[in-house]
């Protein structure tokens, strides 16, 4: 039977189309048929030279979009991101076994490419002419690139003046139409849903269940890289909650297949000023109350995350936790990750800052095995990095600034000796 959509509330099933909510209001997810394929199939795909199986997404095709014809696949290819261990970062966070899976190594510099290759391929299958998304920057950069490759018109809605220039420049350069919306990401998200319905645009935010299917491959690939040996924890920054949702779905599917024998706990980390999911989880409320978001980590500056229902289910099912970190904690963690030579954008560092916080609370034990997901590349938000190192970020005194130094041309050697402490 082909893959289908199922309501996470009432279980009603639909043929995959462009409606992403059930009649009862519940969110939809993709369900596939149990398959007669095995781990040896994906093992044999580890080193192929060509698309689509050289992709760290399409290597797991049967778990992501089994029915899709190969000639519909729009791939760069994506994934195949590295896992790093750095002593300085482990010491900072307070756990010995800390790995960072660097999703900033994807083609457009963030994890979004994993969901986008799947959802844009589905758009092609459906014969879409134009695709749309709201974005805090990375989704729009990714969508614009994949839309260009597929020959589709992209239209992105961004909160005016709220996204980093690196990301805005990608969307413009790849040729999407960029609409600047007054207000926040949440306003843009509401508008894009209305406009997509009215104009028949294929919506590519993570409310589209195919995006979530693609993002499951972060977990598939990470476990594959570890010989299918699960860590104790997976720690992930949380904004619109697509990743949290995808990670839980990936883990429960692997458990059901018997590829793993236990499920790591998921920790979703929000920025203190944009933490509606944390507030709901902490208070035990049954539904999410939107907030007005404010954080230096613009990628996760989201007050009304669309996938909270899926994410809540994941936190419950994985015995997970939700926590918050301040902007200062995010930027200090980023400085440590950056100075280790790995580097990431601010939102990504919420994961490492989150580990430090959870260790200090005794929630994560120092001898546990922890994987942080770094969601975006260091180059995505150079303003934040330079602002930190020059001490120009609002309400934040950097602990380890490394500002550029101005020297007189005439006394260069003397000045350099002084700088280097000779
Ligand atoms: N990290 C980065 C770098 C992001 O760009 C995002 C989301 C997140 C984390 C949060 O992930 O939404 O799955 O919880 N960025 C979206 C965008 C909203 O429009 O680029 P999530």
Coordinates of C-alpha atoms in Angstrom, one line a residue, residues 230-236 247 251 262-268 281 314-315 317-321 362-365 368-371:
X230 CA 22.1 4.6 20.4
X231 CA 23.5 7.4 22.7
X232 CA 21.8 8.1 26.0
X233 CA 20.6 11.6 24.9
X234 CA 20.0 13.5 21.7
X235 CA 19.9 17.3 22.4
X236 CA 18.4 19.6 19.8
X247 CA 13.7 12.7 15.7
X251 CA 13.5 6.5 16.7
X262 CA 16.4 1.2 23.0
X263 CA 15.4 4.8 22.4
X264 CA 17.7 7.7 23.5
X265 CA 16.0 10.5 25.5
X266 CA 15.4 13.7 23.6
X267 CA 16.1 17.1 25.1
X268 CA 14.6 20.0 23.3
X281 CA 5.7 21.3 29.1
X314 CA 7.9 12.7 21.2
X315 CA 9.0 14.2 24.6
X317 CA 7.5 8.8 24.4
X318 CA 11.2 9.2 24.7
X319 CA 11.1 10.2 28.4
X320 CA 12.5 13.4 27.2
X321 CA 12.9 16.9 28.6
X362 CA 21.7 16.5 37.5
X363 CA 19.4 15.5 34.6
X364 CA 22.2 14.5 32.3
X365 CA 24.9 12.5 34.1
X368 CA 26.3 9.6 29.8
X369 CA 26.7 9.5 26.0
X370 CA 25.3 12.7 24.5
X371 CA 24.8 13.8 20.9

